[in-house]
CSV table of C-alpha atoms and ligand atoms in Angstrom, one decimal:
chain,number,residue,atom,x,y,z
A,1003,MET,CA,0.0,0.5,0.1
A,1004,ASP,CA,1.5,3.8,-0.9
A,1005,LYS,CA,2.4,5.8,2.1
A,1006,GLN,CA,-0.2,8.3,3.3
A,1007,ARG,CA,0.9,11.9,2.9
A,1008,ILE,CA,0.8,14.8,5.3
A,1009,LEU,CA,3.0,17.2,5.8
A,1010,ILE,CA,2.2,19.2,9.2
A,1011,LEU,CA,2.3,23.3,9.6
A,1012,GLY,CA,4.9,24.0,12.9
A,1013,GLY,CA,7.0,26.4,14.4
A,1014,THR,CA,5.5,25.6,17.4
A,1015,ALA,CA,6.5,22.8,20.4
A,1016,GLU,CA,3.3,21.0,19.1
A,1017,ALA,CA,4.0,20.6,16.0
A,1018,ARG,CA,7.1,18.6,16.8
A,1019,ASP,CA,5.9,16.3,19.4
A,1020,LEU,CA,3.5,15.8,16.3
A,1021,ALA,CA,5.6,15.0,14.2
A,1022,GLY,CA,7.9,12.8,16.4
A,1023,ARG,CA,4.3,10.3,17.3
A,1024,LEU,CA,3.7,9.7,13.5
A,1025,ALA,CA,7.4,9.6,12.3
A,1026,ASP,CA,8.0,6.0,12.8
A,1027,ARG,CA,4.5,5.1,11.2
A,1028,SER,CA,5.5,2.4,8.0
A,1029,ASP,CA,2.0,4.1,6.6
A,1030,LEU,CA,2.6,7.3,6.5
A,1031,ALA,CA,5.3,10.1,5.2
A,1032,VAL,CA,5.5,13.6,7.1
A,1033,THR,CA,6.6,16.8,6.1
A,1034,LEU,CA,7.3,19.6,8.6
A,1035,SER,CA,7.0,23.0,7.4
A,1036,LEU,CA,8.6,25.7,9.0
A,1037,ALA,CA,8.5,28.9,7.7
A,1038,GLY,CA,12.2,29.7,7.8
A,1039,ARG,CA,12.8,32.3,10.5
A,1040,THR,CA,14.2,30.9,13.4
A,1041,LEU,CA,18.6,31.2,12.8
A,1042,ASP,CA,19.1,28.0,14.8
A,1043,PRO,CA,15.6,26.3,14.2
A,1044,ALA,CA,15.2,23.0,16.8
A,1045,PRO,CA,16.2,19.7,15.2
A,1046,GLN,CA,12.8,17.8,14.2
A,1047,PRO,CA,12.3,14.1,14.1
A,1048,VAL,CA,10.6,14.0,10.4
A,1049,PRO,CA,12.0,16.2,6.8
A,1050,VAL,CA,11.5,19.8,7.0
A,1051,ARG,CA,11.0,22.1,4.3
A,1052,ALA,CA,11.5,25.7,5.3
A,1053,GLY,CA,11.2,29.2,3.8
A,1054,GLY,CA,7.0,30.3,2.6
A,1055,PHE,CA,5.2,28.6,-0.3
A,1056,GLY,CA,4.0,32.0,-2.1
A,1057,GLY,CA,0.7,32.7,-0.7
A,1058,VAL,CA,-2.6,30.6,-1.1
A,1059,GLU,CA,-1.6,29.8,-4.3
A,1060,GLY,CA,2.1,28.4,-3.9
A,1061,LEU,CA,0.4,26.2,-0.9
A,1062,ALA,CA,-2.1,24.9,-3.1
A,1063,ALA,CA,0.5,23.9,-5.2
A,1064,TYR,CA,2.5,22.0,-3.0
A,1065,LEU,CA,0.0,20.4,-1.7
A,1066,GLY,CA,-1.1,19.3,-5.7
A,1067,GLU,CA,2.7,18.2,-6.6
A,1068,HIS,CA,3.7,16.4,-3.0
A,1069,THR,CA,0.4,14.6,-3.4
A,1070,ILE,CA,-0.6,15.1,0.2
A,1071,ASP,CA,-3.7,13.7,1.5
A,1072,LEU,CA,-3.8,15.3,4.9
A,1073,LEU,CA,-2.6,19.0,5.4
A,1074,ILE,CA,-1.9,19.3,9.5
A,1075,ASP,CA,-2.5,23.7,10.5
A,1076,ALA,CA,0.2,23.2,13.7
A,1077,THR,CA,1.4,26.2,13.7
A,1078,HIS,CA,0.9,28.8,16.8
A,1079,PRO,CA,-2.2,30.1,18.5
A,1080,PHE,CA,-1.5,34.0,16.6
A,1081,ALA,CA,0.0,32.8,13.4
A,1082,LYS,CA,-3.0,33.8,12.0
A,1083,GLN,CA,-1.9,34.2,8.5
A,1084,ILE,CA,-0.7,30.9,7.5
A,1085,SER,CA,-3.6,29.8,9.4
A,1086,ALA,CA,-5.9,31.1,6.7
A,1087,ASN,CA,-3.7,30.7,3.9
A,1088,ALA,CA,-4.6,26.7,4.8
A,1089,ARG,CA,-8.0,27.0,5.4
A,1090,ALA,CA,-8.2,28.7,2.0
A,1091,ALA,CA,-5.9,26.1,0.2
A,1092,SER,CA,-7.7,23.0,1.4
A,1093,GLU,CA,-10.3,24.4,0.1
A,1094,ALA,CA,-9.2,25.5,-3.1
A,1095,THR,CA,-7.4,21.3,-3.7
A,1096,GLY,CA,-9.9,19.5,-1.8
A,1097,THR,CA,-7.2,18.4,0.7
A,1098,ALA,CA,-8.4,17.2,3.8
A,1099,LEU,CA,-7.2,19.7,6.4
A,1100,LEU,CA,-6.6,19.3,11.3
A,1101,ARG,CA,-6.0,22.4,12.4
A,1102,LEU,CA,-4.5,21.1,16.1
A,1103,GLU,CA,-3.9,24.4,18.5
A,1104,ARG,CA,-3.4,25.0,21.8
A,1105,LEU,CA,-5.4,26.2,24.6
A,1106,GLY,CA,-4.6,29.6,26.5
A,1107,TRP,CA,-3.8,29.9,30.3
A,1108,ASP,CA,-6.9,30.5,32.3
A,1109,GLU,CA,-6.9,33.3,34.9
A,1110,ALA,CA,-6.2,31.7,38.3
A,1111,ASP,CA,-6.6,33.3,42.1
A,1112,GLY,CA,-4.4,36.4,42.5
A,1113,ASP,CA,-4.0,36.9,38.8
A,1114,ARG,CA,-4.3,40.8,37.5
A,1115,TRP,CA,-4.8,40.3,33.8
A,1116,THR,CA,-5.8,43.3,31.5
A,1117,ARG,CA,-7.5,41.4,28.7
A,1118,VAL,CA,-7.0,43.1,25.4
A,1119,ASP,CA,-7.6,42.3,21.2
A,1120,SER,CA,-4.4,43.3,19.3
A,1121,VAL,CA,-0.5,44.6,19.9
A,1122,ALA,CA,-1.7,48.0,19.0
A,1123,GLU,CA,-4.3,47.6,22.1
A,1124,ALA,CA,-1.8,46.3,24.3
A,1125,VAL,CA,0.4,49.5,23.9
A,1126,THR,CA,-2.4,51.8,24.5
A,1127,ALA,CA,-3.2,49.9,28.0
A,1128,LEU,CA,0.2,50.2,29.3
A,1129,GLY,CA,-0.9,54.0,29.9
A,1130,ASP,CA,1.1,57.2,30.4
A,1131,ASP,CA,2.9,57.2,32.9
A,1132,PRO,CA,6.2,55.8,32.7
A,1133,ARG,CA,6.4,51.9,33.4
A,1134,ARG,CA,8.9,48.9,33.2
A,1135,VAL,CA,7.9,46.7,30.5
A,1136,PHE,CA,9.1,42.8,29.7
A,1137,LEU,CA,8.0,42.6,26.6
A,1138,ALA,CA,7.5,38.7,25.9
A,1139,ILE,CA,5.7,38.7,22.2
A,1140,GLY,CA,8.4,37.5,20.5
A,1141,ARG,CA,10.2,39.9,17.8
A,1142,GLN,CA,8.3,40.8,14.9
A,1143,GLU,CA,5.9,42.9,16.9
A,1144,ALA,CA,8.0,44.3,19.4
A,1145,LYS,CA,7.9,47.2,16.5
A,1146,ALA,CA,5.0,48.5,17.6
A,1147,PHE,CA,6.2,49.4,21.4
A,1148,ASP,CA,7.6,52.8,20.1
A,1149,ALA,CA,5.0,54.7,20.0
A,1150,ALA,CA,4.5,54.4,23.8
A,1151,PRO,CA,9.0,55.6,24.1
A,1152,GLN,CA,8.4,56.6,27.9
A,1153,HIS,CA,8.4,53.8,29.3
A,1154,HIS,CA,11.7,51.3,29.8
A,1155,TYR,CA,11.3,47.7,28.1
A,1156,LEU,CA,13.3,44.4,28.4
A,1157,VAL,CA,12.2,42.5,24.9
A,1158,ARG,CA,12.8,38.7,24.9
A,1159,SER,CA,13.1,36.7,21.7
A,1160,VAL,CA,14.5,33.4,20.7
A,1161,ASP,CA,16.6,36.2,17.7
A,1162,PRO,CA,17.3,39.7,18.1
A,1163,VAL,CA,15.0,42.4,17.2
A,1164,ASP,CA,16.1,43.7,14.1
A,1165,PRO,CA,15.8,47.2,13.3
A,1166,PRO,CA,15.8,47.7,17.1
A,1167,LEU,CA,13.1,49.9,18.3
A,1168,ALA,CA,13.4,53.6,18.4
A,1169,ALA,CA,12.4,54.2,21.8
A,1170,PRO,CA,15.0,55.5,23.8
A,1171,ASP,CA,15.1,52.9,26.9
A,1172,VAL,CA,15.6,49.7,25.8
A,1173,ASP,CA,17.1,46.0,27.1
A,1174,TYR,CA,17.5,43.0,25.2
A,1175,LEU,CA,17.9,39.4,26.0
A,1176,LEU,CA,17.9,36.2,23.6
A,1177,ALA,CA,16.5,33.3,25.2
A,1178,ARG,CA,14.6,30.5,23.8
A,1179,GLY,CA,11.9,28.5,26.4
A,1180,PRO,CA,11.3,26.6,28.1
A,1181,PHE,CA,11.2,28.7,30.8
A,1182,SER,CA,11.5,28.0,34.8
A,1183,VAL,CA,8.8,29.9,37.1
A,1184,GLU,CA,11.9,29.8,39.6
A,1185,ALA,CA,13.8,31.9,36.8
A,1186,GLU,CA,11.4,33.8,35.9
A,1187,VAL,CA,10.3,35.3,39.6
A,1188,GLU,CA,14.3,36.4,39.7
A,1189,LEU,CA,14.5,37.6,36.1
A,1190,LEU,CA,11.4,40.0,36.6
A,1191,ARG,CA,12.4,40.9,40.0
A,1192,ALA,CA,16.6,41.7,38.7
A,1193,HIS,CA,14.7,44.1,36.2
A,1194,ARG,CA,11.9,45.7,38.6
A,1195,ILE,CA,9.8,44.6,36.4
A,1196,ASP,CA,5.9,46.7,36.8
A,1197,VAL,CA,4.4,44.8,34.1
A,1198,ILE,CA,4.3,41.8,31.7
A,1199,VAL,CA,3.2,42.1,28.3
A,1200,SER,CA,2.2,38.4,26.4
A,1201,LYS,CA,-0.3,36.5,24.0
A,1202,ASN,CA,-2.0,34.1,25.2
A,1203,SER,CA,-0.5,31.7,23.6
A,1204,GLY,CA,-1.0,29.1,26.1
A,1205,GLY,CA,1.0,25.7,26.9
A,1206,GLU,CA,4.0,24.5,29.2
A,1207,ALA,CA,6.6,26.1,27.7
A,1208,THR,CA,6.0,30.2,28.2
A,1209,GLU,CA,3.6,29.6,31.5
A,1210,GLY,CA,6.6,30.1,34.0
A,1211,LYS,CA,6.5,33.9,33.4
A,1212,ILE,CA,2.6,34.0,33.7
A,1213,VAL,CA,2.9,32.4,37.2
A,1214,ALA,CA,5.5,34.1,38.1
A,1215,ALA,CA,3.3,37.4,38.1
A,1216,ARG,CA,1.0,36.1,40.0
A,1217,ILE,CA,3.7,34.7,42.7
A,1218,LEU,CA,4.7,38.0,42.5
A,1219,GLY,CA,1.3,40.2,41.9
A,1220,LEU,CA,2.0,41.8,38.9
A,1221,PRO,CA,-0.3,42.7,36.4
A,1222,ILE,CA,-0.2,41.0,32.9
A,1223,VAL,CA,-1.7,43.2,29.6
A,1224,LEU,CA,-3.0,40.1,27.9
A,1225,ILE,CA,-3.1,39.4,23.9
A,1226,GLU,CA,-6.4,37.4,23.2
A,1227,ARG,CA,-6.9,35.4,20.1
A,1228,ALA,CA,-8.9,35.9,17.7
A,1229,ALA,CA,-12.0,33.9,17.6
A,1230,THR,CA,-11.8,29.9,15.8
A,1231,VAL,CA,-12.9,28.6,13.0
A,1232,ASP,CA,-15.1,25.6,12.7
A,1233,GLY,CA,-13.6,22.8,10.7
A,1234,HIS,CA,-12.1,20.0,12.2
A,1235,ARG,CA,-9.5,20.8,15.0
A,1236,THR,CA,-8.3,19.7,18.4
A,1237,ASP,CA,-5.8,21.2,21.3
A,1238,THR,CA,-4.1,18.3,22.1
A,1239,VAL,CA,-1.3,15.9,20.2
A,1240,GLU,CA,-2.9,12.9,21.5
A,1241,ASP,CA,-6.3,13.9,20.0
A,1242,ALA,CA,-4.4,14.7,16.7
A,1243,VAL,CA,-2.9,11.4,15.7
A,1244,ARG,CA,-6.3,10.1,16.7
A,1245,LEU,CA,-8.2,12.2,14.3
A,1246,ALA,CA,-5.4,12.3,11.5
A,1247,ASP,CA,-6.0,8.7,11.1
A,1248,HIS,CA,-9.7,9.1,11.0
A,1249,LEU,CA,-9.5,11.4,8.6
A,1250,LEU,CA,-7.1,8.9,6.3
A,1251,ALA,CA,-9.1,6.3,7.1
A,1252,SER,CA,-12.4,8.4,5.8
A,1253,PHE,CA,-10.2,9.2,3.2
A,1254,ARG,CA,-8.8,6.0,1.7
A,1255,LYS,CA,-12.0,4.1,2.0
A,1256,ARG,CA,-13.5,7.2,-0.4
A,1257,GLY,CA,-10.8,5.7,-2.6
A,1258,VAL,CA,-9.5,9.2,-3.7
B,672,LIG,P1,2.0,34.7,9.7
B,672,LIG,O1,2.1,35.8,9.7
B,672,LIG,O2,1.0,33.9,9.6
B,672,LIG,O3,3.0,33.7,8.2
B,672,LIG,C1,3.6,34.5,7.8
B,672,LIG,C2,3.7,34.2,6.0
B,672,LIG,O4,4.9,33.1,6.6
B,672,LIG,C3,2.6,32.8,5.9
B,672,LIG,O5,1.8,33.8,4.6
B,672,LIG,C4,3.9,31.8,4.9
B,672,LIG,O6,4.7,32.3,4.4
B,672,LIG,C5,5.1,32.1,6.1
B,672,LIG,N1,4.9,30.8,6.9
B,672,LIG,C6,4.6,31.0,7.9
B,672,LIG,N2,4.3,29.5,9.1
B,672,LIG,C7,4.4,28.9,7.8
B,672,LIG,C8,5.3,27.6,7.8
B,672,LIG,N3,4.7,26.6,9.0
B,672,LIG,N4,5.6,27.0,6.7
B,672,LIG,C9,5.7,27.3,5.8
B,672,LIG,N5,5.9,29.0,5.6
B,672,LIG,C10,5.5,29.9,6.8
B,672,LIG,O7,2.9,33.7,10.5
B,672,LIG,P2,3.9,34.8,11.6
B,672,LIG,O8,3.1,34.6,12.9
B,672,LIG,O9,4.9,35.0,11.1
B,672,LIG,O10,4.8,32.7,12.3
B,672,LIG,C11,6.2,32.4,11.4
B,672,LIG,C12,6.4,31.0,12.2
B,672,LIG,O11,6.9,31.1,13.4
B,672,LIG,C13,5.2,30.0,12.1
B,672,LIG,O12,5.8,28.9,11.7
B,672,LIG,C14,4.6,29.7,13.8
B,672,LIG,O13,4.0,28.6,13.9
B,672,LIG,C15,5.8,30.4,14.2
B,672,LIG,N6,5.7,31.0,15.2
B,672,LIG,C16,4.9,32.1,15.7
B,672,LIG,C17,4.7,32.6,16.8
B,672,LIG,C18,3.6,34.3,17.1
B,672,LIG,O14,3.4,34.9,17.9
B,672,LIG,N7,2.9,34.7,15.5
B,672,LIG,C19,4.9,32.2,18.1
B,672,LIG,C20,5.4,31.3,18.0
B,672,LIG,C21,6.3,30.2,16.8
B,672,LIG,P3,3.2,32.6,2.3
B,672,LIG,O15,2.6,33.2,1.7
B,672,LIG,O16,4.6,32.7,1.3
B,672,LIG,O17,3.5,31.0,2.5
Protein backbone atom coordinates (compact mmCIF):
# COMPACT_ATOMS: atom_id res chain seq x y z
CA MET A 1 0.00 0.00 0.00
CA ASP A 2 1.27 3.49 -0.85
CA LYS A 3 2.17 5.67 2.08
CA GLN A 4 -0.29 8.43 2.87
CA ARG A 5 1.27 11.86 2.86
CA ILE A 6 0.94 14.40 5.63
CA LEU A 7 2.20 17.96 5.62
CA ILE A 8 2.42 19.54 9.07
CA LEU A 9 2.64 23.33 9.22
CA GLY A 10 4.80 23.87 12.27
CA GLY A 11 6.96 26.25 14.21
CA THR A 12 5.56 25.07 17.56
CA ALA A 13 6.38 22.48 20.20
CA GLU A 14 3.10 20.71 19.37
CA ALA A 15 4.04 20.36 15.70
CA ARG A 16 7.37 18.85 16.68
CA ASP A 17 5.71 16.45 19.16
CA LEU A 18 3.12 15.43 16.61
CA ALA A 19 5.80 14.83 13.97
CA GLY A 20 7.69 12.72 16.53
CA ARG A 21 4.61 10.57 17.15
CA LEU A 22 4.08 9.96 13.44
CA ALA A 23 7.74 9.65 12.41
CA ASP A 24 8.05 5.86 12.78
CA ARG A 25 4.78 4.99 11.11
CA SER A 26 5.46 2.83 8.06
CA ASP A 27 2.10 3.79 6.50
CA LEU A 28 2.84 7.53 6.54
CA ALA A 29 5.25 9.96 4.91
CA VAL A 30 5.36 13.08 7.05
CA THR A 31 6.96 16.41 6.17
CA LEU A 32 7.18 19.35 8.54
CA SER A 33 7.03 22.88 7.19
CA LEU A 34 8.73 25.80 8.96
CA ALA A 35 8.51 29.47 8.05
CA GLY A 36 12.30 29.64 8.12
CA ARG A 37 12.41 32.70 10.40
CA THR A 38 14.41 31.21 13.27
CA LEU A 39 18.13 31.38 12.56
CA ASP A 40 18.95 28.18 14.42
CA PRO A 41 15.79 26.05 14.49
CA ALA A 42 15.44 23.13 16.89
CA PRO A 43 16.12 19.65 15.38
CA GLN A 44 12.98 17.94 14.06
CA PRO A 45 12.04 14.24 13.96
CA VAL A 46 10.87 14.18 10.28
CA PRO A 47 12.07 15.74 7.01
CA VAL A 48 11.68 19.51 7.00
CA ARG A 49 10.97 22.04 4.25
CA ALA A 50 11.48 25.69 5.14
CA GLY A 51 10.30 29.08 3.89
CA GLY A 52 6.99 30.54 2.73
CA PHE A 53 5.02 28.79 -0.02
CA GLY A 54 4.05 32.00 -1.80
CA GLY A 55 0.53 32.59 -0.47
CA VAL A 56 -2.54 30.42 -0.97
CA GLU A 57 -1.64 29.58 -4.58
CA GLY A 58 1.85 28.46 -3.58
CA LEU A 59 0.56 26.26 -0.78
CA ALA A 60 -2.17 24.81 -3.01
CA ALA A 61 0.46 24.04 -5.66
CA TYR A 62 2.66 22.32 -3.06
CA LEU A 63 -0.26 20.17 -1.87
CA GLY A 64 -0.93 19.10 -5.45
CA GLU A 65 2.68 18.50 -6.48
CA HIS A 66 3.47 16.45 -3.39
CA THR A 67 0.08 14.65 -3.43
CA ILE A 68 -0.58 15.55 0.20
CA ASP A 69 -3.50 13.58 1.68
CA LEU A 70 -3.77 15.51 4.93
CA LEU A 71 -2.67 19.01 5.86
CA ILE A 72 -2.22 19.58 9.59
CA ASP A 73 -2.05 23.20 10.67
CA ALA A 74 -0.12 23.05 13.94
CA THR A 75 1.17 26.62 13.72
CA HIS A 76 1.18 29.04 16.63
CA PRO A 77 -2.24 30.33 17.81
CA PHE A 78 -1.16 33.84 16.73
CA ALA A 79 0.15 32.91 13.27
CA LYS A 80 -3.06 34.05 11.57
CA GLN A 81 -1.93 34.38 7.98
CA ILE A 82 -0.60 30.87 7.48
CA SER A 83 -3.74 29.41 9.13
CA ALA A 84 -5.98 31.42 6.79
CA ASN A 85 -3.84 30.27 3.85
CA ALA A 86 -4.13 26.65 5.01
CA ARG A 87 -7.93 26.90 5.05
CA ALA A 88 -8.08 28.51 1.61
CA ALA A 89 -5.59 26.06 0.04
CA SER A 90 -7.42 23.10 1.60
CA GLU A 91 -10.70 24.31 0.07
CA ALA A 92 -9.13 25.04 -3.30
CA THR A 93 -7.53 21.58 -3.59
CA GLY A 94 -9.98 19.43 -1.60
CA THR A 95 -7.16 18.40 0.76
CA ALA A 96 -8.37 17.40 4.24
CA LEU A 97 -7.34 19.91 6.92
CA LEU A 98 -6.87 19.39 10.64
CA ARG A 99 -6.14 22.28 12.99
CA LEU A 100 -4.08 21.57 16.13
CA GLU A 101 -4.20 24.59 18.42
CA ARG A 102 -3.21 24.46 22.06
CA LEU A 103 -5.54 26.03 24.61
CA GLY A 104 -4.85 29.46 26.10
CA TRP A 105 -4.06 30.01 29.77
CA ASP A 106 -6.91 30.49 32.25
CA GLU A 107 -7.03 33.26 34.80
CA ALA A 108 -6.49 32.06 38.38
CA ASP A 109 -6.88 33.61 41.84
CA GLY A 110 -4.37 36.39 42.30
CA ASP A 111 -3.99 37.15 38.59
CA ARG A 112 -4.17 40.79 37.55
CA TRP A 113 -4.87 40.50 33.83
CA THR A 114 -5.94 43.22 31.43
CA ARG A 115 -7.19 41.38 28.34
CA VAL A 116 -6.81 43.12 24.99
CA ASP A 117 -7.46 42.04 21.40
CA SER A 118 -4.38 43.32 19.62
CA VAL A 119 -0.79 44.46 20.05
CA ALA A 120 -1.89 48.05 19.38
CA GLU A 121 -4.39 47.81 22.25
CA ALA A 122 -1.64 46.40 24.48
CA VAL A 123 0.50 49.48 23.78
CA THR A 124 -2.38 51.74 24.85
CA ALA A 125 -3.18 49.61 27.90
CA LEU A 126 0.26 50.36 29.36
CA GLY A 127 -0.96 53.91 30.01
CA ASP A 128 0.80 57.26 29.97
CA ASP A 129 2.99 56.96 33.06
CA PRO A 130 6.44 55.42 32.55
CA ARG A 131 6.61 51.74 33.58
CA ARG A 132 9.18 48.95 33.46
CA VAL A 133 7.71 46.54 30.93
CA PHE A 134 8.67 42.93 30.20
CA LEU A 135 7.79 42.45 26.53
CA ALA A 136 7.39 38.73 25.94
CA ILE A 137 5.56 38.66 22.62
CA GLY A 138 8.41 37.64 20.30
CA ARG A 139 10.37 39.96 18.06
CA GLN A 140 8.06 40.45 15.09
CA GLU A 141 5.61 42.86 16.69
CA ALA A 142 7.87 44.48 19.30
CA LYS A 143 8.28 47.55 17.08
CA ALA A 144 4.69 48.55 17.85
CA PHE A 145 5.90 49.67 21.30
CA ASP A 146 7.86 52.52 19.74
CA ALA A 147 4.48 54.27 19.96
CA ALA A 148 4.94 54.42 23.77
CA PRO A 149 8.58 55.50 24.22
CA GLN A 150 8.04 56.69 27.81
CA HIS A 151 8.39 53.12 29.14
CA HIS A 152 11.47 51.03 29.83
CA TYR A 153 11.32 47.74 27.93
CA LEU A 154 12.96 44.39 28.49
CA VAL A 155 12.40 42.56 25.18
CA ARG A 156 12.94 38.80 25.13
CA SER A 157 13.09 36.91 21.84
CA VAL A 158 14.75 33.86 20.26
CA ASP A 159 16.43 35.93 17.53
CA PRO A 160 17.53 39.58 17.68
CA VAL A 161 14.94 42.32 17.11
CA ASP A 162 16.11 43.80 13.82
CA PRO A 163 15.83 46.71 13.37
CA PRO A 164 15.83 47.44 17.11
CA LEU A 165 13.15 49.58 18.73
CA ALA A 166 13.43 53.33 18.35
CA ALA A 167 12.21 53.79 21.94
CA PRO A 168 15.18 55.07 23.98
CA ASP A 169 15.22 52.77 27.00
CA VAL A 170 15.30 49.14 25.87
CA ASP A 171 17.18 46.06 27.05
CA TYR A 172 17.28 42.95 24.87
CA LEU A 173 17.44 39.38 26.07
CA LEU A 174 17.97 36.49 23.66
CA ALA A 175 16.58 33.25 25.03
CA ARG A 176 14.58 30.22 23.93
CA GLY A 177 12.08 28.52 26.25
CA PRO A 178 11.11 26.54 28.17
CA PHE A 179 11.42 28.94 31.11
CA SER A 180 10.94 27.77 34.70
CA VAL A 181 8.83 29.69 37.19
CA GLU A 182 11.86 30.19 39.42
CA ALA A 183 13.95 31.66 36.60
CA GLU A 184 11.09 33.95 35.58
CA VAL A 185 10.62 35.22 39.15
CA GLU A 186 14.33 35.96 39.29
CA LEU A 187 14.29 37.74 35.93
CA LEU A 188 11.30 39.91 36.84
CA ARG A 189 12.89 40.85 40.14
CA ALA A 190 16.35 41.52 38.69
CA HIS A 191 14.91 43.90 36.08
CA ARG A 192 12.44 45.47 38.54
CA ILE A 193 9.61 44.78 36.08
CA ASP A 194 6.23 46.20 37.01
CA VAL A 195 4.09 44.98 34.10
CA ILE A 196 4.29 42.09 31.59
CA VAL A 197 2.94 42.08 28.04
CA SER A 198 2.22 38.59 26.71
CA LYS A 199 0.10 36.85 24.11
CA ASN A 200 -2.31 34.26 25.49
CA SER A 201 -0.28 31.59 23.72
CA GLY A 202 -0.96 28.79 26.20
CA GLY A 203 1.36 25.83 26.65
CA GLU A 204 3.81 24.92 29.36
CA ALA A 205 7.05 26.21 27.83
CA THR A 206 6.22 29.88 28.37
CA GLU A 207 3.73 29.62 31.23
CA GLY A 208 6.47 30.36 33.76
CA LYS A 209 6.07 34.12 33.42
CA ILE A 210 2.31 33.87 33.99
CA VAL A 211 2.83 31.94 37.22
CA ALA A 212 5.73 34.21 38.23
CA ALA A 213 3.50 37.28 37.81
CA ARG A 214 0.89 35.60 40.02
CA ILE A 215 3.51 34.94 42.70
CA LEU A 216 4.86 38.50 42.58
CA GLY A 217 1.42 40.15 42.23
CA LEU A 218 2.40 41.78 38.93
CA PRO A 219 -0.15 42.86 36.31
CA ILE A 220 -0.17 41.31 32.82
CA VAL A 221 -1.51 42.89 29.65
CA LEU A 222 -2.67 39.76 27.86
CA ILE A 223 -3.30 39.77 24.12
CA GLU A 224 -6.15 37.38 23.35
CA ARG A 225 -6.64 35.20 20.26
CA ALA A 226 -9.03 35.79 17.41
CA ALA A 227 -12.23 33.70 17.44
CA THR A 228 -11.82 30.10 16.28
CA VAL A 229 -12.98 28.90 12.90
CA ASP A 230 -15.11 25.79 12.20
CA GLY A 231 -13.56 22.59 10.89
CA HIS A 232 -11.67 19.56 12.19
CA ARG A 233 -9.78 20.84 15.19
CA THR A 234 -8.23 19.70 18.43
CA ASP A 235 -6.08 21.14 21.20
CA THR A 236 -3.90 18.12 22.06
CA VAL A 237 -1.24 16.20 20.16
CA GLU A 238 -2.75 12.89 21.28
CA ASP A 239 -6.12 13.77 19.86
CA ALA A 240 -4.50 15.08 16.67
CA VAL A 241 -3.00 11.60 16.03
CA ARG A 242 -6.42 10.00 16.52
CA LEU A 243 -8.18 12.52 14.27
CA ALA A 244 -5.48 12.28 11.61
CA ASP A 245 -5.96 8.49 11.46
CA HIS A 246 -9.70 8.95 11.27
CA LEU A 247 -9.47 11.47 8.43
CA LEU A 248 -6.94 9.38 6.50
CA ALA A 249 -9.05 6.23 6.94
CA SER A 250 -12.19 7.89 5.57
CA PHE A 251 -10.10 9.24 2.75
CA ARG A 252 -8.83 5.74 1.91
CA LYS A 253 -12.36 4.32 2.05
CA ARG A 254 -13.54 6.87 -0.48
CA GLY A 255 -10.75 5.54 -2.68
CA VAL A 256 -9.40 8.96 -3.52
P1 LIG B 1 2.01 34.31 9.77
O1 LIG B 1 2.02 35.77 9.94
O2 LIG B 1 0.73 33.57 9.96
O3 LIG B 1 2.56 33.90 8.34
C1 LIG B 1 3.22 34.82 7.48
C2 LIG B 1 3.77 34.02 6.30
O4 LIG B 1 4.87 33.22 6.73
C3 LIG B 1 2.79 33.05 5.72
O5 LIG B 1 1.92 33.70 4.81
C4 LIG B 1 3.73 32.06 5.05
O6 LIG B 1 4.30 32.61 3.86
C5 LIG B 1 4.86 31.99 6.03
N1 LIG B 1 4.71 30.90 7.01
C6 LIG B 1 4.25 30.98 8.29
N2 LIG B 1 4.29 29.78 8.89
C7 LIG B 1 4.80 28.92 7.98
C8 LIG B 1 5.10 27.53 8.02
N3 LIG B 1 4.91 26.79 9.13
N4 LIG B 1 5.60 26.97 6.89
C9 LIG B 1 5.82 27.72 5.77
N5 LIG B 1 5.55 29.03 5.68
C10 LIG B 1 5.05 29.63 6.77
O7 LIG B 1 3.11 33.62 10.71
P2 LIG B 1 4.01 34.26 11.87
O8 LIG B 1 3.13 34.75 12.97
O9 LIG B 1 4.98 35.17 11.21
O10 LIG B 1 4.75 32.95 12.39
C11 LIG B 1 5.78 32.34 11.61
C12 LIG B 1 6.08 30.97 12.20
O11 LIG B 1 6.49 31.11 13.56
C13 LIG B 1 4.89 30.03 12.19
O12 LIG B 1 5.35 28.79 11.70
C14 LIG B 1 4.45 29.94 13.63
O13 LIG B 1 3.95 28.67 13.97
C15 LIG B 1 5.71 30.28 14.39
N6 LIG B 1 5.47 31.04 15.64
C16 LIG B 1 4.72 32.18 15.63
C17 LIG B 1 4.52 32.87 16.82
C18 LIG B 1 3.65 34.10 16.86
O14 LIG B 1 3.47 34.67 17.97
N7 LIG B 1 3.07 34.58 15.76
C19 LIG B 1 5.09 32.40 18.00
C20 LIG B 1 5.86 31.22 17.97
C21 LIG B 1 6.06 30.55 16.78
P3 LIG B 1 3.68 32.32 2.39
O15 LIG B 1 2.42 33.11 2.33
O16 LIG B 1 4.74 32.76 1.47
O17 LIG B 1 3.42 30.83 2.34
